[in-house]
PDB file of C-alpha atoms in Angstrom:
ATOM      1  CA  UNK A 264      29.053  -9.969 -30.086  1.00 65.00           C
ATOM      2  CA  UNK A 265      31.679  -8.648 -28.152  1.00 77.00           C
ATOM      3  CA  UNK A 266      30.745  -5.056 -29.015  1.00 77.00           C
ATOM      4  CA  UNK A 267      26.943  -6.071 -28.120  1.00 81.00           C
ATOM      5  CA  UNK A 268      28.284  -6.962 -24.279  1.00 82.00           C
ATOM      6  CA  UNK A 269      30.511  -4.304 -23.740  1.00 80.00           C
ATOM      7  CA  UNK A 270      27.140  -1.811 -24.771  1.00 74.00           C
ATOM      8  CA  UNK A 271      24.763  -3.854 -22.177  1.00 83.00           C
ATOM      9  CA  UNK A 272      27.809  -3.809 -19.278  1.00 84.00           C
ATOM     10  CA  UNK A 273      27.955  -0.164 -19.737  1.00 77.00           C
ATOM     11  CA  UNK A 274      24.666   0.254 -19.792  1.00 79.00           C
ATOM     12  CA  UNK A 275      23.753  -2.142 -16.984  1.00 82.00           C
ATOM     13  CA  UNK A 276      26.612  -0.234 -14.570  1.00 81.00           C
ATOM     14  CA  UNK A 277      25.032   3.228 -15.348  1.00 77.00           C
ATOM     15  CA  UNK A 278      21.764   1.917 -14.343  1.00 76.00           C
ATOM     16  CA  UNK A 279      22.449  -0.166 -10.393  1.00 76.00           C
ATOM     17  CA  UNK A 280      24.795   3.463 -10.359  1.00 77.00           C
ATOM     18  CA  UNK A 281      21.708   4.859  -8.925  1.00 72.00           C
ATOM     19  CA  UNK A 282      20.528   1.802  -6.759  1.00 74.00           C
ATOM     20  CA  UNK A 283      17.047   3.226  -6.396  1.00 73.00           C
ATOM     21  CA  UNK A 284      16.464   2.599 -10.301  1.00 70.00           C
ATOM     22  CA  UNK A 285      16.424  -0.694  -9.550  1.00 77.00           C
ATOM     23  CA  UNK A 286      15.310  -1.442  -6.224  1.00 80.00           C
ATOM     24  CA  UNK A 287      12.324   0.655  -7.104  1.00 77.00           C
ATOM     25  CA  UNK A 288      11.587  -1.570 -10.523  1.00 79.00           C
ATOM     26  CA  UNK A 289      12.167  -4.705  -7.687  1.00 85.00           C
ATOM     27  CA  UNK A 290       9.995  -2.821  -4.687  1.00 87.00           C
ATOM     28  CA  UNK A 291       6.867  -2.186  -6.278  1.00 86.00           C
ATOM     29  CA  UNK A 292       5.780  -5.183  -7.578  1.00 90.00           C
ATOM     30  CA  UNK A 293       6.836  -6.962  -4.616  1.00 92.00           C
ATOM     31  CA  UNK A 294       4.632  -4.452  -2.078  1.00 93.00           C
ATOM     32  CA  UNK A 295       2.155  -5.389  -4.896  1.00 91.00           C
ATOM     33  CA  UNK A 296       2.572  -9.131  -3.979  1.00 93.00           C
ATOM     34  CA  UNK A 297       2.229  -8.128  -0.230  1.00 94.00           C
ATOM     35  CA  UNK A 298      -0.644  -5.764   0.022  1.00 92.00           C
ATOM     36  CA  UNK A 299      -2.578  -7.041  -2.922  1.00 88.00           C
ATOM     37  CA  UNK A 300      -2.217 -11.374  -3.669  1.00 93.00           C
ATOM     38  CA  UNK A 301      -0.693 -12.462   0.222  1.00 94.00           C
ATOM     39  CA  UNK A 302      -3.880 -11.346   2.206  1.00 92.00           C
ATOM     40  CA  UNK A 303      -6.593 -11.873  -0.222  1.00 90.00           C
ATOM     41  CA  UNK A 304      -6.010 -15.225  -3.129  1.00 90.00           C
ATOM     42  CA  UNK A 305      -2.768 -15.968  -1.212  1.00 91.00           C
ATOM     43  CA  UNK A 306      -4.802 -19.278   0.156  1.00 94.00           C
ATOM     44  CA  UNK A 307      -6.280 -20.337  -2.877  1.00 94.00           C
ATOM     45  CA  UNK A 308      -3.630 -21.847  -5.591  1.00 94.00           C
ATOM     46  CA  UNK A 309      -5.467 -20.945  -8.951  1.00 93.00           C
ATOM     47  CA  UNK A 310      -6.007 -17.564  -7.745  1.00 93.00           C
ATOM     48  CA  UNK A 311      -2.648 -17.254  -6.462  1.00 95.00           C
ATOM     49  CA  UNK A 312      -0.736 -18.337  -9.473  1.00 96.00           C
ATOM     50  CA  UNK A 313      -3.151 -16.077 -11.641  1.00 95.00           C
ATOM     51  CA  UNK A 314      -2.020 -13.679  -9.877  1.00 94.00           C
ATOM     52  CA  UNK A 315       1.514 -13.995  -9.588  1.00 96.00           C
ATOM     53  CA  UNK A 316       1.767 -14.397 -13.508  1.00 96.00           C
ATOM     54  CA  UNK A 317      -0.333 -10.980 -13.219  1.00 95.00           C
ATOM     55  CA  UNK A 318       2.913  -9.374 -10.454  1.00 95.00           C
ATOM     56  CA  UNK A 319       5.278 -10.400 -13.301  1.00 96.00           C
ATOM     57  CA  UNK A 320       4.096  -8.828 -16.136  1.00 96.00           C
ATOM     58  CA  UNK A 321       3.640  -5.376 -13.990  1.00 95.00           C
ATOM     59  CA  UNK A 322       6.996  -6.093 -12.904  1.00 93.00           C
ATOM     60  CA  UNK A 323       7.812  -6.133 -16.343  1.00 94.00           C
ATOM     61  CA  UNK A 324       6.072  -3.287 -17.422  1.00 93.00           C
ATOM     62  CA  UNK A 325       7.885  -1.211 -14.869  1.00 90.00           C
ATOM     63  CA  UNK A 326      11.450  -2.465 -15.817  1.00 89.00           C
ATOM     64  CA  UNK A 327      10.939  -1.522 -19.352  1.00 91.00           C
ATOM     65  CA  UNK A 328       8.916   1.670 -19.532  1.00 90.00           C
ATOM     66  CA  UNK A 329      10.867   3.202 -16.724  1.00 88.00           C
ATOM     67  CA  UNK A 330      14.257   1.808 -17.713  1.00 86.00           C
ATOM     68  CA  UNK A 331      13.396   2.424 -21.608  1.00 88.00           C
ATOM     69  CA  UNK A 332      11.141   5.523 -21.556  1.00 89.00           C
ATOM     70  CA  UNK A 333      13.455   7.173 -18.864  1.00 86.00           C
ATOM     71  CA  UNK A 334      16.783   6.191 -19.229  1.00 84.00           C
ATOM     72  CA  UNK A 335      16.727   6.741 -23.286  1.00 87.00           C
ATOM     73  CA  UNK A 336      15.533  10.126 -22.343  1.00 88.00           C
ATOM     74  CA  UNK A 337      18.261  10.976 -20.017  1.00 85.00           C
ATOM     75  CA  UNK A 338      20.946   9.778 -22.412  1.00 81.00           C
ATOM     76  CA  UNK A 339      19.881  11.453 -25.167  1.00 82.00           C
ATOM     77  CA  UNK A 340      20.675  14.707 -23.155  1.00 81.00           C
ATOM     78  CA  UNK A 341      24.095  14.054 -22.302  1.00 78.00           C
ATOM     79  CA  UNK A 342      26.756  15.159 -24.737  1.00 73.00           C
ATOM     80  CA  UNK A 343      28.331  11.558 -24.852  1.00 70.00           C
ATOM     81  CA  UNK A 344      25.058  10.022 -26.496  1.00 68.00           C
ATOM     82  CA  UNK A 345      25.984  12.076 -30.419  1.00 67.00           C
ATOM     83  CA  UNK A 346      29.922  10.844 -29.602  1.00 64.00           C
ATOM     84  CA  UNK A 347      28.304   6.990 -29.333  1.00 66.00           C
ATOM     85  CA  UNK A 348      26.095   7.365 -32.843  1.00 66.00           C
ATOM     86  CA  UNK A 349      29.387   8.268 -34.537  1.00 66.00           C
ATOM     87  CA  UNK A 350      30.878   5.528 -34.121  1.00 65.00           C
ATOM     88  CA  UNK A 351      31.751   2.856 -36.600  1.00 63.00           C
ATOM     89  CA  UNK A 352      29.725  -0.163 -34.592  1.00 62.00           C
ATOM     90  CA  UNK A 353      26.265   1.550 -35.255  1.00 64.00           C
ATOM     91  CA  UNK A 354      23.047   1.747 -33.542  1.00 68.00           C
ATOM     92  CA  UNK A 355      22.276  -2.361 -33.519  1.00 71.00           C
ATOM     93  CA  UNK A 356      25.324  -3.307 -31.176  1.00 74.00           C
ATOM     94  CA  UNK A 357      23.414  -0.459 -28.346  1.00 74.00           C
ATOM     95  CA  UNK A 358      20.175  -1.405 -28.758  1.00 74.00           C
ATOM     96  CA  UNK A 359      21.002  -5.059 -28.635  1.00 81.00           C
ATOM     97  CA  UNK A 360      23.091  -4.425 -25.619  1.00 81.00           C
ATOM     98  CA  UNK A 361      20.471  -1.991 -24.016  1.00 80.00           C
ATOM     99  CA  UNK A 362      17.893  -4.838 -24.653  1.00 85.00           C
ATOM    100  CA  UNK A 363      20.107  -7.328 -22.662  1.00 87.00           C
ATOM    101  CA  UNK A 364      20.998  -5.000 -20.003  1.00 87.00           C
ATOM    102  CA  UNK A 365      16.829  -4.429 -19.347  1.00 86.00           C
ATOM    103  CA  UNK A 366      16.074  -8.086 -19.414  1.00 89.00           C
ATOM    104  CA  UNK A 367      18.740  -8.052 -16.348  1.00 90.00           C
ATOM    105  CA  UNK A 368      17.182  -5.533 -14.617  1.00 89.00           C
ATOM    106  CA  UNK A 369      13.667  -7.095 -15.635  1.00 91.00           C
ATOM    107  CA  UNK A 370      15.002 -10.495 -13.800  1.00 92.00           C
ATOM    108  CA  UNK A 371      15.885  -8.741 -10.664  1.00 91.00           C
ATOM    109  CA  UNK A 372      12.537  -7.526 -10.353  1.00 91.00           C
ATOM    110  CA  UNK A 373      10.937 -10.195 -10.915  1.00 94.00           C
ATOM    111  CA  UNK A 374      12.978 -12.523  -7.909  1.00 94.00           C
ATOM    112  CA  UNK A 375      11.435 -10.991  -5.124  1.00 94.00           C
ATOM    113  CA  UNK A 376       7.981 -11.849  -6.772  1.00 96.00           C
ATOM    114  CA  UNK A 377       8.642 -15.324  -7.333  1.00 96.00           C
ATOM    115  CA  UNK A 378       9.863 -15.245  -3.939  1.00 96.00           C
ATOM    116  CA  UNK A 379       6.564 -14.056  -2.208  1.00 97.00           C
ATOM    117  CA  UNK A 380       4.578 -16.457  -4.182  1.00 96.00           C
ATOM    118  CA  UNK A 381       7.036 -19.404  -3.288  1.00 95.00           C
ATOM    119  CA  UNK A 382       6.936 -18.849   0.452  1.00 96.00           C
ATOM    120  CA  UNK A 383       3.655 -16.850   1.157  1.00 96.00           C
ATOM    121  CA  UNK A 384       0.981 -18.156  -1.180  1.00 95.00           C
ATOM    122  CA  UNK A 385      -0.481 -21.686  -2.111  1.00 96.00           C
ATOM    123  CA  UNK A 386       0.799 -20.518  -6.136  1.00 95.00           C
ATOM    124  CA  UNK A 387       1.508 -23.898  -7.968  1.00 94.00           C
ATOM    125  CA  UNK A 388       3.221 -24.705 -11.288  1.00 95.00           C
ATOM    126  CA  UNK A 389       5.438 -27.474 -12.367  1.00 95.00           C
ATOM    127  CA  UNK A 390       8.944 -26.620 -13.309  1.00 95.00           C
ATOM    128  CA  UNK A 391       7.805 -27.015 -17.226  1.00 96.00           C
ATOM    129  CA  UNK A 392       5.299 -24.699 -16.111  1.00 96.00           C
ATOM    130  CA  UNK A 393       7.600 -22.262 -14.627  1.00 96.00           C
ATOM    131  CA  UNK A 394       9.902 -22.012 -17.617  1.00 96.00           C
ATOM    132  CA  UNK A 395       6.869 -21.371 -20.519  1.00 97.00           C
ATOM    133  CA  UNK A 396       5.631 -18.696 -18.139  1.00 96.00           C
ATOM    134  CA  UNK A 397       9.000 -16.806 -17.861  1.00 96.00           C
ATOM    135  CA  UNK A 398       9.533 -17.224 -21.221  1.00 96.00           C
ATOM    136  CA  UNK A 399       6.141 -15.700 -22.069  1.00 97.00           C
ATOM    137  CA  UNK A 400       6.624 -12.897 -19.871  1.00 97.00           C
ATOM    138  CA  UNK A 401       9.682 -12.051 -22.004  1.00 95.00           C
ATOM    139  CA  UNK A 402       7.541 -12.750 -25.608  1.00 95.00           C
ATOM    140  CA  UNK A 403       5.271 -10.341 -23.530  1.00 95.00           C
ATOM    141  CA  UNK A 404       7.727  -7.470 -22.595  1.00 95.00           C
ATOM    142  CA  UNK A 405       7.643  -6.360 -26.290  1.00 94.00           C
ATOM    143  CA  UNK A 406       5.549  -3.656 -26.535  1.00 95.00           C
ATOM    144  CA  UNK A 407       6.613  -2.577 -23.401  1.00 95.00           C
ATOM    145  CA  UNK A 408      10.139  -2.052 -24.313  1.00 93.00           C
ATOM    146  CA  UNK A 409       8.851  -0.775 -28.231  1.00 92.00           C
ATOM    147  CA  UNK A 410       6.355   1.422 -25.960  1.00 95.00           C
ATOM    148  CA  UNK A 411       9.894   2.738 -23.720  1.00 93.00           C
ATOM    149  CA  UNK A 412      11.747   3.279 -26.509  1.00 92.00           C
ATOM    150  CA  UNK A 413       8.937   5.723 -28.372  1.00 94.00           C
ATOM    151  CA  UNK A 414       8.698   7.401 -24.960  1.00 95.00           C
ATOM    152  CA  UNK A 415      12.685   7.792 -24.792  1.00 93.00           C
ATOM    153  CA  UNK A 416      13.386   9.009 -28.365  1.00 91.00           C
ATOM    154  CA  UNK A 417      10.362  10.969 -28.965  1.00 94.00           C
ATOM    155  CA  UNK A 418      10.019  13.451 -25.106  1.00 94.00           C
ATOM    156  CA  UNK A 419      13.161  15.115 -23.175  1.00 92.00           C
ATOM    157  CA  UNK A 420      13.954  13.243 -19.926  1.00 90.00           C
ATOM    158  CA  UNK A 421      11.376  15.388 -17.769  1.00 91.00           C
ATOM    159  CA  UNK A 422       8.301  15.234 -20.214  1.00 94.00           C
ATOM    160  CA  UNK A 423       9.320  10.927 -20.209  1.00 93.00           C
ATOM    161  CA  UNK A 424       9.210  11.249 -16.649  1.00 91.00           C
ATOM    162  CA  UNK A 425       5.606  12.130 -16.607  1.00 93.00           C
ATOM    163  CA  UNK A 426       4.593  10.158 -19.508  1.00 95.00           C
ATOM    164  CA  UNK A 427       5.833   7.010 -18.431  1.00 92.00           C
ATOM    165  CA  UNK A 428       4.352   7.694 -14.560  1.00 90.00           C
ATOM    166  CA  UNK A 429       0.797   8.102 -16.711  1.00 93.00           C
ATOM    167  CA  UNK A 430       0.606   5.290 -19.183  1.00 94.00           C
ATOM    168  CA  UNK A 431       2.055   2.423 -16.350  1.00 93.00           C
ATOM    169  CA  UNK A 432      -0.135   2.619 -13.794  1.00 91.00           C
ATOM    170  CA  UNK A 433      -3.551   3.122 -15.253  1.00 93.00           C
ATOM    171  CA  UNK A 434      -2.800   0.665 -18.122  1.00 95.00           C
ATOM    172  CA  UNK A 435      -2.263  -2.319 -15.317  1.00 94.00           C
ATOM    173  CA  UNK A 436      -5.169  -1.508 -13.016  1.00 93.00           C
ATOM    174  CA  UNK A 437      -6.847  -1.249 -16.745  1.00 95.00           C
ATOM    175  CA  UNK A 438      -5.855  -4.482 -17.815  1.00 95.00           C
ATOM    176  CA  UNK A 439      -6.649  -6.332 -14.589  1.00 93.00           C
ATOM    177  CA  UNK A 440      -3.352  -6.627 -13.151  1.00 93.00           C
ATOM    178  CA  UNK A 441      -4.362  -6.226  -9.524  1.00 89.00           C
ATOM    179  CA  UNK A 442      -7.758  -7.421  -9.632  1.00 85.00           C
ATOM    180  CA  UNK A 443      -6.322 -10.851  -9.020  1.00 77.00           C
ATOM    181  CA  UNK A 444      -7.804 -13.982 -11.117  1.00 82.00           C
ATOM    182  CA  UNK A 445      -9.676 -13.265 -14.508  1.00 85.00           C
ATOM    183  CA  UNK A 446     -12.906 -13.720 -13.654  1.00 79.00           C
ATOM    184  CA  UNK A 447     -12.749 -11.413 -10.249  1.00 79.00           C
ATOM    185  CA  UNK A 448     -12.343  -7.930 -12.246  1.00 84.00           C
ATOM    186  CA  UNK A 449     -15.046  -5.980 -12.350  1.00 89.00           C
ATOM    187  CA  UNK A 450     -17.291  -6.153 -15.503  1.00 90.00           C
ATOM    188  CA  UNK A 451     -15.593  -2.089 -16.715  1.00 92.00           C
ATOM    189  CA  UNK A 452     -12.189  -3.482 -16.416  1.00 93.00           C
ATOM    190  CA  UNK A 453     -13.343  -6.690 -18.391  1.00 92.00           C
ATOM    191  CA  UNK A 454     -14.481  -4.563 -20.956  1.00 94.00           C
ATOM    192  CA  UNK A 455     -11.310  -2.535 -22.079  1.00 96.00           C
ATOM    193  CA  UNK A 456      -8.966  -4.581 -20.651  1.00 96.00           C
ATOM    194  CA  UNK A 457      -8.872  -6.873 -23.926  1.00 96.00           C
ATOM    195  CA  UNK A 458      -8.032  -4.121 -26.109  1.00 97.00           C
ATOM    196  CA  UNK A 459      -4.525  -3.223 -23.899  1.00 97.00           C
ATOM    197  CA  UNK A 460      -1.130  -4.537 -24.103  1.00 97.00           C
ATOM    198  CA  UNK A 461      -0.451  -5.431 -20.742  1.00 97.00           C
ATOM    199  CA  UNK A 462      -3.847  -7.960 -20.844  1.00 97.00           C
ATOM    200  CA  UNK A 463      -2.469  -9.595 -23.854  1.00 97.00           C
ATOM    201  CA  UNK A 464       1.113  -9.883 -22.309  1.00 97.00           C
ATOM    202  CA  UNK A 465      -0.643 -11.339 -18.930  1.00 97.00           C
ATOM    203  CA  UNK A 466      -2.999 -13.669 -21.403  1.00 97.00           C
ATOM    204  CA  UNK A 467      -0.006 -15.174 -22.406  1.00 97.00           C
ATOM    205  CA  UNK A 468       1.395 -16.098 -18.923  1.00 97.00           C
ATOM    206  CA  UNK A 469      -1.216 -17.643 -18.052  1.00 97.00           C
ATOM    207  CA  UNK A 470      -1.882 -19.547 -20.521  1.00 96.00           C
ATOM    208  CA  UNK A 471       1.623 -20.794 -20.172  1.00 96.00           C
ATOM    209  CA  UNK A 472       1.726 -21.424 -16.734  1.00 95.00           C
ATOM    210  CA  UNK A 473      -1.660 -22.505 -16.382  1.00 94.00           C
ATOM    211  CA  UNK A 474      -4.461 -24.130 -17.820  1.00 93.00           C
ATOM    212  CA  UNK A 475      -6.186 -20.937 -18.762  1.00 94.00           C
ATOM    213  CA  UNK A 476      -8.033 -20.866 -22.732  1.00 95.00           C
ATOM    214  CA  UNK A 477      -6.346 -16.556 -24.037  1.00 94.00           C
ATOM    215  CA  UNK A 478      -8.632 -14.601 -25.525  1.00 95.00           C
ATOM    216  CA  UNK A 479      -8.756 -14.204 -28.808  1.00 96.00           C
ATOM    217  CA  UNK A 480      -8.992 -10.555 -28.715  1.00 97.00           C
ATOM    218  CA  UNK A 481      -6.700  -9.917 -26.466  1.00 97.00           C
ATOM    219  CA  UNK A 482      -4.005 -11.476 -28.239  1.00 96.00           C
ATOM    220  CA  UNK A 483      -4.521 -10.060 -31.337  1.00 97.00           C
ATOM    221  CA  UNK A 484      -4.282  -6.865 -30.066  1.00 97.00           C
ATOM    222  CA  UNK A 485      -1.576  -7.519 -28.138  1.00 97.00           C
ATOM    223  CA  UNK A 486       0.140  -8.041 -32.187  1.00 97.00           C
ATOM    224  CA  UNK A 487      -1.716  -4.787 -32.978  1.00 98.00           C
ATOM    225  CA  UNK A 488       0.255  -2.822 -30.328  1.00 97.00           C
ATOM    226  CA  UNK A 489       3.517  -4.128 -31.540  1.00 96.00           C
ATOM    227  CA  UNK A 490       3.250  -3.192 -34.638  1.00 97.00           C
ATOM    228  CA  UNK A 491       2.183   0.371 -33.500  1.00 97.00           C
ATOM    229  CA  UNK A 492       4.739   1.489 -30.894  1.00 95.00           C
ATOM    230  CA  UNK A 493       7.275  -0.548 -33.235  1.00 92.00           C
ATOM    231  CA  UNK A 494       6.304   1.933 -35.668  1.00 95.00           C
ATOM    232  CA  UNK A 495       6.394   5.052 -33.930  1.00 95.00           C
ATOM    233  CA  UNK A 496       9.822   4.070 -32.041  1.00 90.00           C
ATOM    234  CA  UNK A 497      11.495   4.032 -35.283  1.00 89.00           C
ATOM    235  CA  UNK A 498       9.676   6.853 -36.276  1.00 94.00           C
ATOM    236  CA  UNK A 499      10.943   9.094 -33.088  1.00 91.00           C
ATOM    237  CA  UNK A 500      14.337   7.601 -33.078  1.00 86.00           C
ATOM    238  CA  UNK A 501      14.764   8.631 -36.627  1.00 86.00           C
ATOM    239  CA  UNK A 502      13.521  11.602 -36.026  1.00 89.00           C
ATOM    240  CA  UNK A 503      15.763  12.073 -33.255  1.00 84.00           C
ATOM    241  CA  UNK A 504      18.595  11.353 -35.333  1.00 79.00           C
ATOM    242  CA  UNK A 505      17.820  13.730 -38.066  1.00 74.00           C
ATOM    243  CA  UNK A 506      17.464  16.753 -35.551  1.00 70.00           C
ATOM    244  CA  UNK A 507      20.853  16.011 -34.136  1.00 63.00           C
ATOM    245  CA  UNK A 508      23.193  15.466 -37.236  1.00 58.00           C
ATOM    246  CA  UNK A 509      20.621  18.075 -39.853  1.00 58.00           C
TER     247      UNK A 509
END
């Protein structure tokens, strides 16, 4: 355990390092908050908690694909990285702590959202409430942070870059992220946005923090996409490691 900390210290430090890492993972879903749920279901308190849950999960996706996909990438290229897979502890003490260190970063992002929807929307849920939805936004950062890790092991630091700039974005406006409440995204985005991760993950939330009946669909493919980019980070990881000690 103590190794596990000491990994998720070290990584946390190298991360708020470069303060922009984080305040950006913190910024955008806040401006988000401000230009997207404030002025337009900021009144209304179903549509304002839908979409809340919604700011979470994209805060979450941003935290872990960015953190993840990015910051794997960029260690992999420094010389210290082959030093660390040498040593005696082995790989489960860095992922564990690199998982904890995320979640960290994953919480400070996620403040200033439950901050805006506190003080500048009519967003309701009871404490219970609260708790199941933050705890389902973590069940619901998995494939993100599988998804990361694939990017990470699998693309040098500039090609992860790109990659990870290409997949967030278009996957949450795809999913209905920032159409606000379920039923207000257009009838396209309904359409494919049962078959992507980040609608599964958002699913989730609200049916934890509300009274909202998941899709079936949704959250089975929300399993599906688990199992894939679980898959294929193992895959690139060990493929990673075979190029570097071969």
């Amino acid at each position: 355990m103590s190794l596990v900390l000491t990994h998720a210290r070290y990584q946390f430090l190298e991360t708020v390092r470069v303060p922009i890492a984080v305040v950006g993972s913190a910024a955008f879903p806040a401006m988000s908050m401000l230009f997207f749920v404030v002025p337009f279901t900021g009144n209304d308190p179903v549509a304002a908690t839908y979409s809340t849950g919604a700011m979470l999960v994209f805060a979450v996706m941003s935290a872990c694909l960015f953190t993840y996909g990015i910051g794997v990438a960029e260690d992999r290229a420094q010389p210290w990285d082959p030093y660390l897979r040498t040593l005696p502890a082995g790989p489960l003490a860095r992922f564990t702590g690199r998982i904890l260190s995320v979640i960290a970063i994953m919480g400070i992002a996620m403040i200033p959202v439950l901050l805006i929807a506190a003080f500048l929307t009519e967003a309701t849920v009871t404490p219970a409430q609260l708790v199941l939805g933050l705890a389902a936004v973590l069940l619901g950062s998995i494939p993100f942070t599988l998804m990361g890790l694939f990017i990470g092991y699998a693309l040098p630091s500039k090609a992860a870059i790109v990659v990870a700039q290409v997949v967030f974005f278009p996957m949450a406006v795809g999913a209905g992220l920032l159409t606000g409440p379920p039923a207000g995204a257009p009838e396209f985005i309904q359409i494919i946005a049962p078959y992507l991760p980040a609608r599964g993950a958002v699913e989730l939330v609200w049916a934890a923090s509300t009274d909202f009946p998941p899709n079936v669909l949704s959250l089975v493919m929300l399993g599906v996409w688990v199992v894939v980019f679980g898959a294929l980070a193992v895959w690139a990881y060990r493929r990673d490691e075979g190029r570097r000690f071969s």
